[in-house]
Amino acid sequence: MDFTQEDKKLMRRALSLAKRGWGTASPNPMVGAVIVKGDKIVGEGFHREAGLEHGEIQAIRNAGESNCKGATLYTNLEPCCHHGKTPPCVDSIIESGVKRVVYSLIDPNPRVSGRGVRFLKEGGVETKEGLLASEATELNEAYLKYVTTGLPFVTVKVAQTLDGRIATKTGDSRWISSEWSLRFSHRLRAGYDAVLVGSGTVARDNPQLTVRLAKGRNPLRIILSSKGELPPDSNQVKLASDGKTVVTTTGELLSNLAASAVKFWKVSDDGDGRVDWHQLLKFAGQRELTSILIEGGASVITSALKAKIVDKIIVVVAPLLLGWGVEAIGDLEIDSVKEALNLQRVKVRRSGPDLIYTAYPKYD
């Protein structure tokens, strides 16, 4: 379907507005809206948080009744048509007098999934689909997976040297990446519902796993520990009073942690005594976690890749060489190059002296 350069410019503005809901709109999608009359933008809006008005409603309110009549609305996702915490957007769009809606994607949510567009057409509103669809898909990749599978979108993030080490042979890893990349990591963390590490990382590095170098909310902190082990003097226990420290285990929580504010998720093991990834994701999805960021360590990352539950990989490569040290990824049981895990849609960007690679694994 043909779109003009002006159409694309206006949808990019809607996508830019939608990004303002990064880390706060979940479990809802990030949605931006722009209303145009003639050649002038008369109203804008975005969805900030579940329970608050949607982007289309905010744009209509900002535009005002007279400006909406005969106008065109640009939005990155099909307007909703169901009653949730807020009324259906399609009703307000029709009532406002907007005559044309240009959108990027059909919302795969079973409560919408084309019904929103049908209601708009029945209300006399012209619709046009597919504008900047790939950009809109990437923006809401976590929501799109969650709403169609009930499972969170899983990203692995690794900071490593040029020779693939995440720590020296003594275990020292602070700091491999640059200050620019550290800020990037915190912005990334702020956009995910949960961040996950293994108990070994907690014992060795004692991370806070909070957002400090960027604006945004702190995610839930999930500690993977098949034996329920967590150092009682760790930052994760100290920070547990905020209700965001979770130990996921296959057994009983140790008594010294049971008396703390640490939360406890018990899931089945994978047959080898470790937490079963697939059950953990199902457990997280049931709690409306749409996205999980795995930050380490190597054994956890390797296990996740072997379980084929990783949707996206982000690797920060610093211009350093360590020689012997801790490998970023362990044995994936690959014997030939033909068996290598194929990474697709690879993008590279600079972050100070570092390079940040983003890619999506393709499993057989």
Tab-separated table of C-alpha atoms in Angstrom:
chain	number	residue	atom	x	y	z
A	1	MET	CA	0.000	0.000	0.000
A	2	ASP	CA	1.418	3.385	-0.982
A	3	PHE	CA	2.167	5.963	1.675
A	4	THR	CA	3.579	9.436	1.187
A	5	GLN	CA	6.711	10.772	2.838
A	6	GLU	CA	4.450	12.992	4.915
A	7	ASP	CA	2.526	9.919	6.080
A	8	LYS	CA	5.799	8.311	7.164
A	9	LYS	CA	6.928	11.474	8.923
A	10	LEU	CA	3.704	11.641	10.916
A	11	MET	CA	3.813	7.939	11.849
A	12	ARG	CA	7.415	8.325	13.009
A	13	ARG	CA	6.141	11.085	15.259
A	14	ALA	CA	3.481	8.696	16.613
A	15	LEU	CA	6.138	6.033	17.231
A	16	SER	CA	8.323	8.586	18.992
A	17	LEU	CA	5.423	9.497	21.263
A	18	ALA	CA	4.677	5.821	21.882
A	19	LYS	CA	8.245	5.272	23.157
A	20	ARG	CA	7.484	7.574	26.073
A	21	GLY	CA	5.572	4.639	27.535
A	22	TRP	CA	8.797	2.577	27.633
A	23	GLY	CA	8.796	0.603	30.861
A	24	THR	CA	5.519	2.056	32.164
A	25	ALA	CA	2.782	1.020	29.704
A	26	SER	CA	3.208	-2.725	30.342
A	27	PRO	CA	1.283	-4.995	30.252
A	28	ASN	CA	-0.412	-2.747	27.689
A	29	PRO	CA	1.293	-1.818	24.401
A	30	MET	CA	3.150	1.411	23.782
A	31	VAL	CA	0.878	3.526	21.606
A	32	GLY	CA	1.281	7.031	20.247
A	33	ALA	CA	-1.256	9.075	18.307
A	34	VAL	CA	-1.082	12.164	16.112
A	35	ILE	CA	-4.111	14.036	14.729
A	36	VAL	CA	-3.612	16.088	11.591
A	37	LYS	CA	-5.980	18.555	9.958
A	38	GLY	CA	-4.872	19.979	6.649
A	39	ASP	CA	-1.108	20.173	6.980
A	40	LYS	CA	-1.058	20.915	10.705
A	41	ILE	CA	-0.700	18.655	13.739
A	42	VAL	CA	-3.582	19.606	16.030
A	43	GLY	CA	-3.335	16.926	18.710
A	44	GLU	CA	-0.911	14.375	20.129
A	45	GLY	CA	-0.948	11.742	22.832
A	46	PHE	CA	0.575	8.521	24.108
A	47	HIS	CA	-0.306	5.742	26.548
A	48	ARG	CA	1.742	6.194	29.696
A	49	GLU	CA	0.423	3.527	32.064
A	50	ALA	CA	-2.225	0.819	32.367
A	51	GLY	CA	-5.410	2.397	33.693
A	52	LEU	CA	-4.645	5.814	32.215
A	53	GLU	CA	-6.160	7.109	28.981
A	54	HIS	CA	-4.892	5.681	25.724
A	55	GLY	CA	-2.882	7.688	23.234
A	56	GLU	CA	-5.812	8.190	20.848
A	57	ILE	CA	-8.023	9.594	23.611
A	58	GLN	CA	-5.282	11.930	24.784
A	59	ALA	CA	-4.740	13.187	21.227
A	60	ILE	CA	-8.480	13.783	20.712
A	61	ARG	CA	-8.730	15.679	23.971
A	62	ASN	CA	-5.677	17.790	23.114
A	63	ALA	CA	-6.971	18.556	19.616
A	64	GLY	CA	-10.415	19.672	20.692
A	65	GLU	CA	-13.788	18.998	19.040
A	66	SER	CA	-13.520	21.479	16.164
A	67	ASN	CA	-10.068	20.293	15.093
A	68	CYS	CA	-11.047	16.602	15.088
A	69	LYS	CA	-13.860	16.911	12.580
A	70	GLY	CA	-12.620	15.708	9.207
A	71	ALA	CA	-9.098	15.093	10.544
A	72	THR	CA	-6.716	12.141	10.122
A	73	LEU	CA	-5.406	10.167	13.086
A	74	TYR	CA	-2.056	8.349	12.886
A	75	THR	CA	-1.352	5.585	15.405
A	76	ASN	CA	1.035	2.643	15.549
A	77	LEU	CA	-1.573	0.075	16.651
A	78	GLU	CA	-5.192	-0.664	15.811
A	79	PRO	CA	-7.432	1.294	18.238
A	80	CYS	CA	-9.034	-0.819	20.945
A	81	CYS	CA	-12.725	-1.725	20.880
A	82	HIS	CA	-13.246	-3.346	24.283
A	83	HIS	CA	-13.967	-2.153	27.795
A	84	GLY	CA	-11.000	-2.622	30.100
A	85	LYS	CA	-9.739	-0.128	32.648
A	86	THR	CA	-10.679	2.536	30.093
A	87	PRO	CA	-13.522	2.808	27.515
A	88	PRO	CA	-13.048	1.701	23.889
A	89	CYS	CA	-10.983	4.118	21.795
A	90	VAL	CA	-13.034	3.433	18.652
A	91	ASP	CA	-16.143	4.986	20.217
A	92	SER	CA	-14.325	8.226	20.991
A	93	ILE	CA	-12.711	8.329	17.544
A	94	ILE	CA	-16.078	7.968	15.788
A	95	GLU	CA	-17.762	10.493	18.075
A	96	SER	CA	-14.934	13.022	17.592
A	97	GLY	CA	-15.564	13.328	13.871
A	98	VAL	CA	-12.156	11.995	12.808
A	99	LYS	CA	-12.664	10.719	9.252
A	100	ARG	CA	-9.489	8.748	8.606
A	101	VAL	CA	-7.286	6.492	10.733
A	102	VAL	CA	-3.853	5.373	9.511
A	103	TYR	CA	-2.291	2.641	11.633
A	104	SER	CA	0.734	0.344	11.527
A	105	LEU	CA	-0.469	-2.978	12.891
A	106	ILE	CA	-3.573	-4.970	13.689
A	107	ASP	CA	-3.632	-5.590	17.437
A	108	PRO	CA	-3.371	-9.404	17.861
A	109	ASN	CA	-5.074	-9.208	21.249
A	110	PRO	CA	-8.082	-11.578	20.861
A	111	ARG	CA	-10.334	-8.859	22.265
A	112	VAL	CA	-9.375	-6.580	19.360
A	113	SER	CA	-7.729	-8.361	16.391
A	114	GLY	CA	-9.481	-6.555	13.547
A	115	ARG	CA	-12.675	-5.729	15.418
A	116	GLY	CA	-11.458	-2.205	16.129
A	117	VAL	CA	-10.987	-1.539	12.428
A	118	ARG	CA	-14.383	-3.050	11.620
A	119	PHE	CA	-16.103	-0.802	14.157
A	120	LEU	CA	-14.352	2.240	12.704
A	121	LYS	CA	-15.456	1.372	9.173
A	122	GLU	CA	-19.024	0.782	10.344
A	123	GLY	CA	-18.874	4.220	11.964
A	124	GLY	CA	-17.919	5.857	8.678
A	125	VAL	CA	-14.196	6.188	9.370
A	126	GLU	CA	-11.761	5.375	6.565
A	127	THR	CA	-8.840	3.150	7.648
A	128	LYS	CA	-5.441	2.410	6.151
A	129	GLU	CA	-3.082	-0.270	7.499
A	130	GLY	CA	0.631	-1.081	7.313
A	131	LEU	CA	2.473	2.228	7.668
A	132	LEU	CA	5.964	1.583	9.160
A	133	ALA	CA	4.807	-1.874	10.259
A	134	SER	CA	8.304	-3.252	10.882
A	135	GLU	CA	9.245	-0.339	13.166
A	136	ALA	CA	5.946	-0.685	15.020
A	137	THR	CA	6.490	-4.433	15.435
A	138	GLU	CA	9.947	-3.957	16.924
A	139	LEU	CA	8.701	-1.272	19.309
A	140	ASN	CA	6.018	-3.543	20.778
A	141	GLU	CA	7.799	-6.883	20.336
A	142	ALA	CA	7.305	-7.779	23.996
A	143	TYR	CA	3.581	-6.986	23.979
A	144	LEU	CA	3.033	-8.830	20.690
A	145	LYS	CA	4.609	-12.022	22.034
A	146	TYR	CA	2.894	-11.784	25.404
A	147	VAL	CA	-0.606	-11.149	24.050
A	148	THR	CA	-0.370	-14.060	21.590
A	149	THR	CA	1.407	-16.652	23.781
A	150	GLY	CA	0.921	-15.554	27.386
A	151	LEU	CA	4.715	-15.686	27.791
A	152	PRO	CA	7.169	-12.836	28.364
A	153	PHE	CA	9.629	-11.672	25.719
A	154	VAL	CA	13.144	-12.721	26.779
A	155	THR	CA	16.287	-10.719	26.023
A	156	VAL	CA	19.845	-11.703	26.938
A	157	LYS	CA	22.234	-8.800	27.515
A	158	VAL	CA	25.980	-9.418	27.754
A	159	ALA	CA	28.882	-7.010	28.228
A	160	GLN	CA	32.100	-8.632	27.040
A	161	THR	CA	35.604	-7.962	25.793
A	162	LEU	CA	36.627	-8.324	22.172
A	163	ASP	CA	37.841	-11.839	22.955
A	164	GLY	CA	34.515	-12.867	24.495
A	165	ARG	CA	35.251	-12.575	28.224
A	166	ILE	CA	32.852	-11.200	30.824
A	167	ALA	CA	35.417	-11.286	33.659
A	168	THR	CA	39.086	-11.953	34.283
A	169	LYS	CA	40.335	-15.337	35.469
A	170	THR	CA	40.027	-13.988	39.032
A	171	GLY	CA	36.391	-13.000	38.467
A	172	ASP	CA	36.883	-9.239	38.227
A	173	SER	CA	34.410	-7.638	35.806
A	174	ARG	CA	34.090	-3.982	36.866
A	175	TRP	CA	33.819	-2.385	34.514
A	176	ILE	CA	34.290	-4.029	31.142
A	177	SER	CA	31.958	-1.694	29.274
A	178	SER	CA	32.229	2.092	29.090
A	179	GLU	CA	30.214	4.644	31.043
A	180	TRP	CA	28.123	5.240	27.894
A	181	SER	CA	27.268	1.533	27.768
A	182	LEU	CA	26.495	1.434	31.478
A	183	ARG	CA	23.933	4.190	30.972
A	184	PHE	CA	22.544	2.276	27.992
A	185	SER	CA	22.214	-0.834	30.175
A	186	HIS	CA	20.264	1.077	32.799
A	187	ARG	CA	17.918	2.567	30.193
A	188	LEU	CA	17.424	-0.935	28.832
A	189	ARG	CA	16.736	-2.303	32.305
A	190	ALA	CA	14.114	0.394	32.911
A	191	GLY	CA	12.122	-0.852	29.919
A	192	TYR	CA	11.743	-4.447	31.101
A	193	ASP	CA	9.256	-5.820	33.597
A	194	ALA	CA	11.905	-8.023	35.190
A	195	VAL	CA	15.665	-8.504	35.212
A	196	LEU	CA	17.054	-11.988	35.884
A	197	VAL	CA	20.435	-13.258	37.076
A	198	GLY	CA	21.721	-16.423	38.678
A	199	SER	CA	22.539	-16.805	42.350
A	200	GLY	CA	26.216	-17.125	41.399
A	201	THR	CA	26.179	-13.606	39.979
A	202	VAL	CA	24.608	-12.316	43.188
A	203	ALA	CA	27.239	-14.076	45.326
A	204	ARG	CA	30.158	-12.946	43.144
A	205	ASP	CA	29.194	-9.423	42.023
A	206	ASN	CA	26.492	-8.422	44.542
A	207	PRO	CA	24.596	-6.327	41.945
A	208	GLN	CA	21.713	-4.018	42.806
A	209	LEU	CA	19.898	-4.618	39.487
A	210	THR	CA	18.170	-1.240	39.841
A	211	VAL	CA	17.891	1.774	37.538
A	212	ARG	CA	20.302	4.440	38.717
A	213	LEU	CA	22.008	5.898	35.645
A	214	ALA	CA	18.783	6.603	33.745
A	215	LYS	CA	15.226	7.720	34.390
A	216	GLY	CA	12.677	4.955	34.838
A	217	ARG	CA	11.178	2.428	37.191
A	218	ASN	CA	13.044	-0.420	38.832
A	219	PRO	CA	12.120	-3.799	37.343
A	220	LEU	CA	11.295	-6.912	39.331
A	221	ARG	CA	14.547	-8.697	40.235
A	222	ILE	CA	14.449	-12.460	39.680
A	223	ILE	CA	17.256	-14.568	41.115
A	224	LEU	CA	17.547	-18.041	39.614
A	225	SER	CA	18.585	-20.495	42.314
A	226	SER	CA	17.664	-24.172	42.152
A	227	LYS	CA	18.642	-24.568	45.823
A	228	GLY	CA	17.108	-21.319	47.034
A	229	GLU	CA	20.489	-19.894	47.975
A	230	LEU	CA	21.063	-16.160	48.367
A	231	PRO	CA	23.688	-14.455	50.561
A	232	PRO	CA	21.764	-12.905	53.489
A	233	ASP	CA	23.978	-9.793	53.392
A	234	SER	CA	23.569	-9.267	49.634
A	235	ASN	CA	22.050	-6.168	48.073
A	236	GLN	CA	19.132	-8.278	46.897
A	237	VAL	CA	18.139	-9.075	50.473
A	238	LYS	CA	18.762	-5.488	51.570
A	239	LEU	CA	16.598	-4.139	48.750
A	240	ALA	CA	13.834	-6.716	49.209
A	241	SER	CA	11.705	-4.336	51.273
A	242	ASP	CA	10.560	-2.754	47.989
A	243	GLY	CA	8.825	-6.040	47.179
A	244	LYS	CA	10.838	-6.596	44.019
A	245	THR	CA	13.327	-9.322	44.968
A	246	VAL	CA	12.208	-12.795	43.910
A	247	VAL	CA	14.094	-16.055	44.353
A	248	THR	CA	12.977	-18.720	41.895
A	249	THR	CA	13.864	-22.219	43.040
A	250	THR	CA	12.915	-25.869	42.729
A	251	GLY	CA	13.042	-26.451	46.481
A	252	GLU	CA	12.217	-24.763	49.753
A	253	LEU	CA	13.456	-21.283	50.564
A	254	LEU	CA	16.240	-21.249	53.127
A	255	SER	CA	15.018	-20.310	56.588
A	256	ASN	CA	17.205	-17.205	56.809
A	257	LEU	CA	15.540	-15.855	53.675
A	258	ALA	CA	12.038	-16.936	54.660
A	259	ALA	CA	12.209	-14.389	57.470
A	260	SER	CA	13.168	-11.605	55.049
A	261	ALA	CA	11.075	-9.643	52.553
A	262	VAL	CA	12.378	-11.780	49.680
A	263	LYS	CA	9.579	-13.296	47.627
A	264	PHE	CA	9.639	-16.950	46.694
A	265	TRP	CA	8.599	-18.652	43.466
A	266	LYS	CA	8.734	-22.422	43.408
A	267	VAL	CA	8.738	-24.108	39.994
A	268	SER	CA	9.560	-27.618	38.845
A	269	ASP	CA	13.067	-28.609	37.762
A	270	ASP	CA	14.150	-29.499	34.239
A	271	GLY	CA	15.099	-33.065	35.085
A	272	ASP	CA	18.677	-32.101	35.931
A	273	GLY	CA	17.895	-30.279	39.164
A	274	ARG	CA	17.750	-26.819	37.595
A	275	VAL	CA	14.777	-24.474	37.314
A	276	ASP	CA	12.668	-25.347	34.280
A	277	TRP	CA	12.758	-22.324	31.973
A	278	HIS	CA	9.466	-23.035	30.254
A	279	GLN	CA	7.550	-23.300	33.505
A	280	LEU	CA	9.262	-20.171	34.828
A	281	LEU	CA	8.150	-18.177	31.771
A	282	LYS	CA	4.608	-19.478	32.117
A	283	PHE	CA	4.674	-18.555	35.816
A	284	ALA	CA	5.932	-15.043	34.965
A	285	GLY	CA	3.335	-14.569	32.220
A	286	GLN	CA	0.552	-15.416	34.623
A	287	ARG	CA	1.789	-12.492	36.729
A	288	GLU	CA	1.569	-10.107	33.728
A	289	LEU	CA	5.308	-9.879	33.189
A	290	THR	CA	5.574	-9.173	29.471
A	291	SER	CA	9.379	-8.974	29.296
A	292	ILE	CA	12.450	-10.371	31.064
A	293	LEU	CA	16.036	-9.169	30.681
A	294	ILE	CA	18.645	-11.834	31.489
A	295	GLU	CA	21.896	-10.214	32.613
A	296	GLY	CA	23.952	-13.228	33.680
A	297	GLY	CA	25.951	-15.100	34.517
A	298	ALA	CA	27.411	-17.300	31.830
A	299	SER	CA	25.787	-20.520	33.055
A	300	VAL	CA	22.327	-18.906	33.158
A	301	ILE	CA	22.739	-17.388	29.692
A	302	THR	CA	24.004	-20.684	28.289
A	303	SER	CA	21.111	-22.572	29.866
A	304	ALA	CA	18.569	-20.118	28.444
A	305	LEU	CA	20.019	-20.400	24.940
A	306	LYS	CA	20.049	-24.195	25.125
A	307	ALA	CA	16.399	-24.117	26.228
A	308	LYS	CA	15.626	-21.949	23.163
A	309	ILE	CA	13.653	-19.414	25.192
A	310	VAL	CA	15.705	-16.342	24.204
A	311	ASP	CA	13.973	-13.991	21.749
A	312	LYS	CA	16.649	-11.317	21.463
A	313	ILE	CA	20.356	-10.952	22.175
A	314	ILE	CA	22.186	-7.715	22.969
A	315	VAL	CA	25.980	-7.885	23.191
A	316	VAL	CA	28.071	-4.917	24.291
A	317	VAL	CA	31.613	-5.418	23.005
A	318	ALA	CA	34.365	-3.393	24.661
A	319	PRO	CA	37.751	-2.842	22.915
A	320	LEU	CA	39.613	-4.874	25.538
A	321	LEU	CA	41.486	-8.180	25.579
A	322	LEU	CA	41.734	-10.371	28.689
A	323	GLY	CA	43.031	-13.667	27.366
A	324	TRP	CA	42.141	-16.237	29.994
A	325	GLY	CA	38.971	-15.383	31.809
A	326	VAL	CA	35.271	-16.154	32.186
A	327	GLU	CA	33.584	-16.902	28.870
A	328	ALA	CA	30.408	-14.993	28.018
A	329	ILE	CA	28.665	-18.150	26.817
A	330	GLY	CA	29.479	-21.729	27.741
A	331	ASP	CA	29.045	-25.030	25.935
A	332	LEU	CA	26.001	-25.035	23.667
A	333	GLU	CA	26.819	-28.603	22.633
A	334	ILE	CA	27.582	-27.525	19.079
A	335	ASP	CA	30.012	-29.803	17.239
A	336	SER	CA	30.068	-28.240	13.780
A	337	VAL	CA	29.727	-24.770	12.295
A	338	LYS	CA	26.592	-25.917	10.500
A	339	GLU	CA	24.950	-26.387	13.905
A	340	ALA	CA	25.722	-22.840	15.058
A	341	LEU	CA	22.858	-20.765	16.375
A	342	ASN	CA	21.904	-18.424	13.563
A	343	LEU	CA	21.403	-14.761	14.484
A	344	GLN	CA	19.216	-12.616	12.258
A	345	ARG	CA	18.230	-8.936	11.866
A	346	VAL	CA	21.620	-7.911	13.221
A	347	LYS	CA	22.116	-4.240	14.045
A	348	VAL	CA	25.257	-2.496	15.286
A	349	ARG	CA	25.596	0.857	16.993
A	350	ARG	CA	28.376	2.706	18.795
A	351	SER	CA	28.335	3.463	22.489
A	352	GLY	CA	31.392	5.539	23.252
A	353	PRO	CA	34.334	3.214	22.513
A	354	ASP	CA	32.076	0.132	22.586
A	355	LEU	CA	29.951	-1.539	19.948
A	356	ILE	CA	26.447	-2.773	20.744
A	357	TYR	CA	25.154	-5.683	18.681
A	358	THR	CA	21.443	-6.503	18.646
A	359	ALA	CA	20.194	-9.694	17.003
A	360	TYR	CA	17.397	-12.256	17.063
A	361	PRO	CA	18.209	-15.984	17.269
A	362	LYS	CA	16.617	-18.354	14.796
A	363	TYR	CA	16.087	-21.819	16.247
A	364	ASP	CA	15.705	-24.947	14.137
